[in-house]
C-alpha cells in the first residue's frame, strides 16, 4: 500500500489483528509511523503480525484479548497506554461470520455468538477507547467495522446483518455524543474481501469463491490493503471534518 499519511508519534489500537483485514491495517499504521497495539485471541497470529511490523522497523505490542470481556478490553487499552503513553487511533475490526441459514433456522447460540463479538465487542472496545481519549489532549479517531450487510439485507445472514446494522447505529450516535470532545467515530463497510473468513464463508454457500466474485461488479474480490487505505484516511487529519459516516468500500456490491 502506498500512503502519504504520517502517524509518527501516534498510537493505534487494532482488534482482530492476527490475520486478514486487521493484520493489513496494523501493518499500514506501522508503516505510516504509528506505534501499534495488536489485540486478538490468537496468540500465534499476533506474534506473526508483530514480527512483520518489527522486521520493517516498527513498534508493536501484542495483547491476547477477548473483545466480549469488558475486563479484557479495558486491560488491553490500559496496557497500550502504559506502554506507549496515549491512544490516538483505533480500528475495531474483530468479528465472526454466520453460516448461511434462514432467519427461522438461525440458532440462538449463533445469534448470541455473532452479536457478542461483532456488536457488543465493538461497543466495549469503543467505550474503553473513548474514555481514554477523553483523558488526553488531542482527542482521537475510531473506526468500527460494519459491512455491506450493515447497509442492506443479505439472504441467509439475518444475525450477521443485525450486528453490522447495529455497528452503524452505535457509531453514528456515539459520534454525536463526542463530536465536541474532538473524538471522531466512523464505520467502515467492506465488501467481499479476500480473507480467510471470506474463504470459509464461500465454502459454505452455493457457488463458492466464483459465486462471491460474481457478486462484485468490479469482477474481483477486494484486498485487505484496500480496506487499510480507507481506515488510515478516516484516522488521518485529512478526515478531520468526517465523523458519523458509514464509508462503503465494496467494489459496487451494494449498489
PDB file of C-alpha atoms in Angstrom:
ATOM      1  CA  UNK A   1       0.000   0.000   0.000  1.00  0.00           C
ATOM      2  CA  UNK A   2       1.317   3.423  -0.944  1.00  0.00           C
ATOM      3  CA  UNK A   3       0.473   6.140   1.558  1.00  0.00           C
ATOM      4  CA  UNK A   4       1.429   9.699   2.313  1.00  0.00           C
ATOM      5  CA  UNK A   5      -0.086   9.626   5.797  1.00  0.00           C
ATOM      6  CA  UNK A   6       2.212  10.382   8.703  1.00  0.00           C
ATOM      7  CA  UNK A   7       1.251   8.805  12.015  1.00  0.00           C
ATOM      8  CA  UNK A   8       4.638   9.416  13.631  1.00  0.00           C
ATOM      9  CA  UNK A   9       4.241   9.944  17.367  1.00  0.00           C
ATOM     10  CA  UNK A  10       0.743   8.462  17.328  1.00  0.00           C
ATOM     11  CA  UNK A  11      -0.555   5.232  18.811  1.00  0.00           C
ATOM     12  CA  UNK A  12      -3.024   2.906  17.077  1.00  0.00           C
ATOM     13  CA  UNK A  13      -5.031   0.059  18.609  1.00  0.00           C
ATOM     14  CA  UNK A  14      -6.244  -2.716  16.277  1.00  0.00           C
ATOM     15  CA  UNK A  15      -8.535  -5.626  17.172  1.00  0.00           C
ATOM     16  CA  UNK A  16      -8.670  -8.775  15.095  1.00  0.00           C
ATOM     17  CA  UNK A  17      -5.020  -8.040  14.337  1.00  0.00           C
ATOM     18  CA  UNK A  18      -3.875 -11.652  13.992  1.00  0.00           C
ATOM     19  CA  UNK A  19      -4.906 -12.022  10.344  1.00  0.00           C
ATOM     20  CA  UNK A  20      -6.773 -10.626   7.365  1.00  0.00           C
ATOM     21  CA  UNK A  21      -8.072  -7.065   7.418  1.00  0.00           C
ATOM     22  CA  UNK A  22      -6.832  -6.494  10.975  1.00  0.00           C
ATOM     23  CA  UNK A  23      -3.276  -7.525  10.136  1.00  0.00           C
ATOM     24  CA  UNK A  24      -3.263  -5.406   6.967  1.00  0.00           C
ATOM     25  CA  UNK A  25      -4.368  -2.363   8.952  1.00  0.00           C
ATOM     26  CA  UNK A  26      -1.833  -2.945  11.716  1.00  0.00           C
ATOM     27  CA  UNK A  27       0.937  -3.128   9.121  1.00  0.00           C
ATOM     28  CA  UNK A  28      -0.354   0.005   7.393  1.00  0.00           C
ATOM     29  CA  UNK A  29      -0.431   2.004  10.635  1.00  0.00           C
ATOM     30  CA  UNK A  30       3.099   0.854  11.474  1.00  0.00           C
ATOM     31  CA  UNK A  31       4.437   1.727   8.025  1.00  0.00           C
ATOM     32  CA  UNK A  32       2.925   5.190   8.437  1.00  0.00           C
ATOM     33  CA  UNK A  33       4.942   5.616  11.641  1.00  0.00           C
ATOM     34  CA  UNK A  34       2.449   4.674  14.365  1.00  0.00           C
ATOM     35  CA  UNK A  35       3.202   2.542  17.396  1.00  0.00           C
ATOM     36  CA  UNK A  36       0.644  -0.246  17.182  1.00  0.00           C
ATOM     37  CA  UNK A  37      -1.140  -2.300  19.842  1.00  0.00           C
ATOM     38  CA  UNK A  38      -2.358  -5.615  18.432  1.00  0.00           C
ATOM     39  CA  UNK A  39      -5.355  -7.331  20.041  1.00  0.00           C
ATOM     40  CA  UNK A  40      -6.758 -10.763  19.203  1.00  0.00           C
ATOM     41  CA  UNK A  41      -7.493 -14.161  20.728  1.00  0.00           C
ATOM     42  CA  UNK A  42      -4.890 -15.874  18.540  1.00  0.00           C
ATOM     43  CA  UNK A  43      -1.513 -15.505  20.258  1.00  0.00           C
ATOM     44  CA  UNK A  44       0.302 -17.152  17.349  1.00  0.00           C
ATOM     45  CA  UNK A  45      -1.319 -14.839  14.816  1.00  0.00           C
ATOM     46  CA  UNK A  46      -0.494 -11.805  16.930  1.00  0.00           C
ATOM     47  CA  UNK A  47       3.142 -12.822  17.165  1.00  0.00           C
ATOM     48  CA  UNK A  48       3.339 -13.140  13.386  1.00  0.00           C
ATOM     49  CA  UNK A  49       1.787  -9.705  12.870  1.00  0.00           C
ATOM     50  CA  UNK A  50       4.207  -8.237  15.414  1.00  0.00           C
ATOM     51  CA  UNK A  51       7.137  -9.977  13.707  1.00  0.00           C
ATOM     52  CA  UNK A  52       6.167  -8.425  10.375  1.00  0.00           C
ATOM     53  CA  UNK A  53       5.956  -4.978  11.963  1.00  0.00           C
ATOM     54  CA  UNK A  54       9.252  -5.171  13.830  1.00  0.00           C
ATOM     55  CA  UNK A  55      11.049  -6.651  10.807  1.00  0.00           C
ATOM     56  CA  UNK A  56      10.014  -3.494   8.971  1.00  0.00           C
ATOM     57  CA  UNK A  57      11.380  -1.268  11.745  1.00  0.00           C
ATOM     58  CA  UNK A  58       8.085  -0.625  13.544  1.00  0.00           C
ATOM     59  CA  UNK A  59       6.951  -0.974  17.162  1.00  0.00           C
ATOM     60  CA  UNK A  60       4.202  -3.363  18.220  1.00  0.00           C
ATOM     61  CA  UNK A  61       2.604  -4.584  21.433  1.00  0.00           C
ATOM     62  CA  UNK A  62       0.729  -7.908  21.421  1.00  0.00           C
ATOM     63  CA  UNK A  63      -2.385  -8.226  23.573  1.00  0.00           C
ATOM     64  CA  UNK A  64      -4.248 -11.510  23.844  1.00  0.00           C
ATOM     65  CA  UNK A  65      -7.773 -10.201  24.297  1.00  0.00           C
ATOM     66  CA  UNK A  66     -11.349 -11.463  24.183  1.00  0.00           C
ATOM     67  CA  UNK A  67     -13.365  -8.472  22.975  1.00  0.00           C
ATOM     68  CA  UNK A  68     -16.523  -9.874  24.565  1.00  0.00           C
ATOM     69  CA  UNK A  69     -14.932  -9.423  28.006  1.00  0.00           C
ATOM     70  CA  UNK A  70     -15.071  -5.869  29.357  1.00  0.00           C
ATOM     71  CA  UNK A  71     -12.211  -6.658  31.732  1.00  0.00           C
ATOM     72  CA  UNK A  72     -10.043  -7.971  28.875  1.00  0.00           C
ATOM     73  CA  UNK A  73     -10.757  -4.931  26.727  1.00  0.00           C
ATOM     74  CA  UNK A  74     -10.059  -2.432  29.479  1.00  0.00           C
ATOM     75  CA  UNK A  75      -6.835  -4.230  30.378  1.00  0.00           C
ATOM     76  CA  UNK A  76      -5.730  -4.143  26.736  1.00  0.00           C
ATOM     77  CA  UNK A  77      -6.345  -0.396  26.457  1.00  0.00           C
ATOM     78  CA  UNK A  78      -4.620   0.198  29.806  1.00  0.00           C
ATOM     79  CA  UNK A  79      -1.571  -1.811  28.708  1.00  0.00           C
ATOM     80  CA  UNK A  80      -1.454   0.141  25.449  1.00  0.00           C
ATOM     81  CA  UNK A  81      -1.353   3.452  27.301  1.00  0.00           C
ATOM     82  CA  UNK A  82       1.141   2.132  29.848  1.00  0.00           C
ATOM     83  CA  UNK A  83       3.472   1.106  27.016  1.00  0.00           C
ATOM     84  CA  UNK A  84       3.006   3.941  24.527  1.00  0.00           C
ATOM     85  CA  UNK A  85       1.601   6.797  26.627  1.00  0.00           C
ATOM     86  CA  UNK A  86      -1.643   7.547  24.788  1.00  0.00           C
ATOM     87  CA  UNK A  87      -4.184   6.322  22.215  1.00  0.00           C
ATOM     88  CA  UNK A  88      -4.812   8.270  19.021  1.00  0.00           C
ATOM     89  CA  UNK A  89      -6.496   5.854  16.619  1.00  0.00           C
ATOM     90  CA  UNK A  90      -8.460   2.638  16.960  1.00  0.00           C
ATOM     91  CA  UNK A  91      -9.700   0.115  14.433  1.00  0.00           C
ATOM     92  CA  UNK A  92     -12.348  -2.141  15.971  1.00  0.00           C
ATOM     93  CA  UNK A  93     -12.295  -4.981  13.494  1.00  0.00           C
ATOM     94  CA  UNK A  94     -12.849  -8.212  15.460  1.00  0.00           C
ATOM     95  CA  UNK A  95     -15.813 -10.184  14.160  1.00  0.00           C
ATOM     96  CA  UNK A  96     -17.124 -13.606  13.233  1.00  0.00           C
ATOM     97  CA  UNK A  97     -19.099 -14.902  10.285  1.00  0.00           C
ATOM     98  CA  UNK A  98     -22.517 -16.568  10.195  1.00  0.00           C
ATOM     99  CA  UNK A  99     -23.282 -19.864   8.499  1.00  0.00           C
ATOM    100  CA  UNK A 100     -25.725 -19.469   5.624  1.00  0.00           C
ATOM    101  CA  UNK A 101     -29.104 -20.056   7.265  1.00  0.00           C
ATOM    102  CA  UNK A 102     -32.558 -18.540   7.104  1.00  0.00           C
ATOM    103  CA  UNK A 103     -33.797 -16.321   9.898  1.00  0.00           C
ATOM    104  CA  UNK A 104     -36.157 -19.092  11.033  1.00  0.00           C
ATOM    105  CA  UNK A 105     -33.289 -21.596  11.138  1.00  0.00           C
ATOM    106  CA  UNK A 106     -30.835 -19.347  12.967  1.00  0.00           C
ATOM    107  CA  UNK A 107     -29.851 -20.962  16.244  1.00  0.00           C
ATOM    108  CA  UNK A 108     -29.884 -18.762  19.312  1.00  0.00           C
ATOM    109  CA  UNK A 109     -26.303 -19.822  20.038  1.00  0.00           C
ATOM    110  CA  UNK A 110     -25.242 -18.496  16.616  1.00  0.00           C
ATOM    111  CA  UNK A 111     -27.193 -15.272  17.183  1.00  0.00           C
ATOM    112  CA  UNK A 112     -25.610 -14.746  20.607  1.00  0.00           C
ATOM    113  CA  UNK A 113     -22.092 -15.505  19.344  1.00  0.00           C
ATOM    114  CA  UNK A 114     -22.301 -13.170  16.350  1.00  0.00           C
ATOM    115  CA  UNK A 115     -23.789 -10.240  18.253  1.00  0.00           C
ATOM    116  CA  UNK A 116     -21.479 -10.765  21.211  1.00  0.00           C
ATOM    117  CA  UNK A 117     -18.317 -10.477  19.119  1.00  0.00           C
ATOM    118  CA  UNK A 118     -19.296  -8.210  16.237  1.00  0.00           C
ATOM    119  CA  UNK A 119     -21.570  -5.758  18.079  1.00  0.00           C
ATOM    120  CA  UNK A 120     -21.037  -5.974  21.836  1.00  0.00           C
ATOM    121  CA  UNK A 121     -17.294  -6.468  21.374  1.00  0.00           C
ATOM    122  CA  UNK A 122     -17.122  -3.368  19.205  1.00  0.00           C
ATOM    123  CA  UNK A 123     -19.095  -1.410  21.824  1.00  0.00           C
ATOM    124  CA  UNK A 124     -16.806  -2.495  24.671  1.00  0.00           C
ATOM    125  CA  UNK A 125     -13.714  -1.522  22.689  1.00  0.00           C
ATOM    126  CA  UNK A 126     -15.104   1.845  21.607  1.00  0.00           C
ATOM    127  CA  UNK A 127     -16.255   2.616  25.155  1.00  0.00           C
ATOM    128  CA  UNK A 128     -12.781   1.996  26.609  1.00  0.00           C
ATOM    129  CA  UNK A 129     -11.094   3.871  23.763  1.00  0.00           C
ATOM    130  CA  UNK A 130     -13.356   6.908  24.111  1.00  0.00           C
ATOM    131  CA  UNK A 131     -12.751   7.063  27.857  1.00  0.00           C
ATOM    132  CA  UNK A 132      -9.011   7.098  27.269  1.00  0.00           C
ATOM    133  CA  UNK A 133      -9.254   9.729  24.540  1.00  0.00           C
ATOM    134  CA  UNK A 134     -11.303  11.949  26.857  1.00  0.00           C
ATOM    135  CA  UNK A 135      -8.388  11.963  29.313  1.00  0.00           C
ATOM    136  CA  UNK A 136      -5.738  13.160  26.872  1.00  0.00           C
ATOM    137  CA  UNK A 137      -5.066  16.166  24.678  1.00  0.00           C
ATOM    138  CA  UNK A 138      -5.966  15.903  21.018  1.00  0.00           C
ATOM    139  CA  UNK A 139      -8.934  13.554  21.106  1.00  0.00           C
ATOM    140  CA  UNK A 140      -8.703  10.699  18.643  1.00  0.00           C
ATOM    141  CA  UNK A 141     -10.296   8.762  15.793  1.00  0.00           C
ATOM    142  CA  UNK A 142     -12.121   5.430  15.967  1.00  0.00           C
ATOM    143  CA  UNK A 143     -13.187   3.258  13.040  1.00  0.00           C
ATOM    144  CA  UNK A 144     -15.697   0.465  13.687  1.00  0.00           C
ATOM    145  CA  UNK A 145     -16.067  -2.329  11.150  1.00  0.00           C
ATOM    146  CA  UNK A 146     -19.530  -2.796   9.761  1.00  0.00           C
ATOM    147  CA  UNK A 147     -20.127  -4.433   6.364  1.00  0.00           C
ATOM    148  CA  UNK A 148     -22.137  -4.241   3.195  1.00  0.00           C
ATOM    149  CA  UNK A 149     -24.534  -6.226   5.386  1.00  0.00           C
ATOM    150  CA  UNK A 150     -24.774  -3.135   7.549  1.00  0.00           C
ATOM    151  CA  UNK A 151     -26.468  -1.114   4.809  1.00  0.00           C
ATOM    152  CA  UNK A 152     -28.673  -3.750   3.137  1.00  0.00           C
ATOM    153  CA  UNK A 153     -30.091  -7.178   3.783  1.00  0.00           C
ATOM    154  CA  UNK A 154     -28.422 -10.427   2.705  1.00  0.00           C
ATOM    155  CA  UNK A 155     -30.293 -13.693   2.319  1.00  0.00           C
ATOM    156  CA  UNK A 156     -29.192 -16.242   4.899  1.00  0.00           C
ATOM    157  CA  UNK A 157     -27.379 -13.632   7.029  1.00  0.00           C
ATOM    158  CA  UNK A 158     -30.002 -12.213   9.397  1.00  0.00           C
ATOM    159  CA  UNK A 159     -27.862 -12.349  12.554  1.00  0.00           C
ATOM    160  CA  UNK A 160     -24.763 -11.001  10.826  1.00  0.00           C
ATOM    161  CA  UNK A 161     -26.727  -8.174   9.208  1.00  0.00           C
ATOM    162  CA  UNK A 162     -28.371  -7.306  12.520  1.00  0.00           C
ATOM    163  CA  UNK A 163     -24.954  -6.979  14.169  1.00  0.00           C
ATOM    164  CA  UNK A 164     -23.492  -4.912  11.343  1.00  0.00           C
ATOM    165  CA  UNK A 165     -26.514  -2.583  11.156  1.00  0.00           C
ATOM    166  CA  UNK A 166     -26.069  -2.147  14.904  1.00  0.00           C
ATOM    167  CA  UNK A 167     -22.448  -1.105  14.429  1.00  0.00           C
ATOM    168  CA  UNK A 168     -23.552   1.779  12.221  1.00  0.00           C
ATOM    169  CA  UNK A 169     -26.287   2.880  14.614  1.00  0.00           C
ATOM    170  CA  UNK A 170     -23.895   2.882  17.550  1.00  0.00           C
ATOM    171  CA  UNK A 171     -21.189   4.695  15.584  1.00  0.00           C
ATOM    172  CA  UNK A 172     -23.492   7.487  14.433  1.00  0.00           C
ATOM    173  CA  UNK A 173     -24.904   8.034  17.910  1.00  0.00           C
ATOM    174  CA  UNK A 174     -21.526   7.925  19.649  1.00  0.00           C
ATOM    175  CA  UNK A 175     -20.142  10.342  17.055  1.00  0.00           C
ATOM    176  CA  UNK A 176     -22.788  12.852  18.112  1.00  0.00           C
ATOM    177  CA  UNK A 177     -22.058  12.218  21.787  1.00  0.00           C
ATOM    178  CA  UNK A 178     -18.364  13.042  21.391  1.00  0.00           C
ATOM    179  CA  UNK A 179     -18.044  15.406  18.424  1.00  0.00           C
ATOM    180  CA  UNK A 180     -17.371  18.344  20.746  1.00  0.00           C
ATOM    181  CA  UNK A 181     -14.681  16.337  22.530  1.00  0.00           C
ATOM    182  CA  UNK A 182     -12.517  16.071  19.426  1.00  0.00           C
ATOM    183  CA  UNK A 183     -13.225  12.356  19.095  1.00  0.00           C
ATOM    184  CA  UNK A 184     -14.353  11.167  15.672  1.00  0.00           C
ATOM    185  CA  UNK A 185     -16.129   7.851  15.142  1.00  0.00           C
ATOM    186  CA  UNK A 186     -16.835   6.372  11.730  1.00  0.00           C
ATOM    187  CA  UNK A 187     -17.954   2.997  10.443  1.00  0.00           C
ATOM    188  CA  UNK A 188     -16.332   1.163   7.559  1.00  0.00           C
ATOM    189  CA  UNK A 189     -18.377  -1.180   5.389  1.00  0.00           C
ATOM    190  CA  UNK A 190     -16.130  -3.577   3.444  1.00  0.00           C
ATOM    191  CA  UNK A 191     -17.399  -5.619   0.555  1.00  0.00           C
ATOM    192  CA  UNK A 192     -16.161  -9.126  -0.174  1.00  0.00           C
ATOM    193  CA  UNK A 193     -12.509  -9.020   0.841  1.00  0.00           C
ATOM    194  CA  UNK A 194     -10.091 -11.869   0.154  1.00  0.00           C
ATOM    195  CA  UNK A 195      -9.517 -13.120   3.712  1.00  0.00           C
ATOM    196  CA  UNK A 196      -9.631 -16.451   5.498  1.00  0.00           C
ATOM    197  CA  UNK A 197     -13.078 -15.604   6.881  1.00  0.00           C
ATOM    198  CA  UNK A 198     -14.446 -14.973   3.390  1.00  0.00           C
ATOM    199  CA  UNK A 199     -12.887 -18.215   2.142  1.00  0.00           C
ATOM    200  CA  UNK A 200     -14.712 -20.112   4.878  1.00  0.00           C
ATOM    201  CA  UNK A 201     -17.940 -18.280   4.049  1.00  0.00           C
ATOM    202  CA  UNK A 202     -17.527 -19.021   0.335  1.00  0.00           C
ATOM    203  CA  UNK A 203     -17.079 -22.704   1.054  1.00  0.00           C
ATOM    204  CA  UNK A 204     -20.381 -22.732   2.953  1.00  0.00           C
ATOM    205  CA  UNK A 205     -22.582 -21.323   0.184  1.00  0.00           C
ATOM    206  CA  UNK A 206     -23.605 -22.355  -3.321  1.00  0.00           C
ATOM    207  CA  UNK A 207     -21.201 -21.149  -5.990  1.00  0.00           C
ATOM    208  CA  UNK A 208     -18.197 -20.968  -3.665  1.00  0.00           C
ATOM    209  CA  UNK A 209     -15.471 -18.432  -4.456  1.00  0.00           C
ATOM    210  CA  UNK A 210     -16.641 -17.929  -8.025  1.00  0.00           C
ATOM    211  CA  UNK A 211     -20.073 -17.010  -6.736  1.00  0.00           C
ATOM    212  CA  UNK A 212     -18.552 -14.413  -4.427  1.00  0.00           C
ATOM    213  CA  UNK A 213     -16.593 -12.894  -7.304  1.00  0.00           C
ATOM    214  CA  UNK A 214     -19.764 -12.806  -9.386  1.00  0.00           C
ATOM    215  CA  UNK A 215     -21.379 -10.711  -6.643  1.00  0.00           C
ATOM    216  CA  UNK A 216     -18.735  -7.990  -7.119  1.00  0.00           C
ATOM    217  CA  UNK A 217     -19.445  -5.646 -10.069  1.00  0.00           C
ATOM    218  CA  UNK A 218     -15.711  -4.940 -10.427  1.00  0.00           C
ATOM    219  CA  UNK A 219     -15.141  -8.634 -11.122  1.00  0.00           C
ATOM    220  CA  UNK A 220     -12.785  -9.453  -8.252  1.00  0.00           C
ATOM    221  CA  UNK A 221     -12.553  -9.669  -4.504  1.00  0.00           C
ATOM    222  CA  UNK A 222     -11.188  -6.734  -2.540  1.00  0.00           C
ATOM    223  CA  UNK A 223      -7.763  -6.763  -0.926  1.00  0.00           C
ATOM    224  CA  UNK A 224      -7.225  -6.219   2.813  1.00  0.00           C
ATOM    225  CA  UNK A 225      -4.759  -3.467   1.915  1.00  0.00           C
ATOM    226  CA  UNK A 226      -7.537  -1.565   0.132  1.00  0.00           C
ATOM    227  CA  UNK A 227      -9.515  -1.512   3.367  1.00  0.00           C
ATOM    228  CA  UNK A 228      -6.401  -0.333   5.210  1.00  0.00           C
ATOM    229  CA  UNK A 229      -6.120   2.648   2.861  1.00  0.00           C
ATOM    230  CA  UNK A 230      -9.650   3.731   3.790  1.00  0.00           C
ATOM    231  CA  UNK A 231      -9.057   3.234   7.514  1.00  0.00           C
ATOM    232  CA  UNK A 232      -5.870   5.292   7.516  1.00  0.00           C
ATOM    233  CA  UNK A 233      -7.671   8.100   5.733  1.00  0.00           C
ATOM    234  CA  UNK A 234     -10.509   8.061   8.271  1.00  0.00           C
ATOM    235  CA  UNK A 235      -7.976   8.216  11.121  1.00  0.00           C
ATOM    236  CA  UNK A 236      -5.825  10.890   9.475  1.00  0.00           C
ATOM    237  CA  UNK A 237      -6.009  14.662   9.725  1.00  0.00           C
ATOM    238  CA  UNK A 238      -7.289  14.691   6.132  1.00  0.00           C
ATOM    239  CA  UNK A 239     -10.583  13.339   7.504  1.00  0.00           C
ATOM    240  CA  UNK A 240     -10.797  15.864  10.343  1.00  0.00           C
ATOM    241  CA  UNK A 241     -14.273  17.001   9.212  1.00  0.00           C
ATOM    242  CA  UNK A 242     -15.597  13.437   8.823  1.00  0.00           C
ATOM    243  CA  UNK A 243     -17.482  11.829  11.690  1.00  0.00           C
ATOM    244  CA  UNK A 244     -20.528   9.587  11.983  1.00  0.00           C
ATOM    245  CA  UNK A 245     -20.288   8.334   8.427  1.00  0.00           C
ATOM    246  CA  UNK A 246     -20.605   4.760   7.135  1.00  0.00           C
ATOM    247  CA  UNK A 247     -17.997   4.513   4.390  1.00  0.00           C
ATOM    248  CA  UNK A 248     -18.742   1.710   1.934  1.00  0.00           C
ATOM    249  CA  UNK A 249     -15.668   0.160   0.265  1.00  0.00           C
ATOM    250  CA  UNK A 250     -17.155  -2.732  -1.655  1.00  0.00           C
ATOM    251  CA  UNK A 251     -16.410  -2.673  -5.382  1.00  0.00           C
ATOM    252  CA  UNK A 252     -20.030  -1.752  -6.051  1.00  0.00           C
ATOM    253  CA  UNK A 253     -21.537  -4.803  -4.336  1.00  0.00           C
ATOM    254  CA  UNK A 254     -24.295  -2.899  -2.529  1.00  0.00           C
ATOM    255  CA  UNK A 255     -25.303  -0.711  -5.496  1.00  0.00           C
TER     256      UNK A 255
END
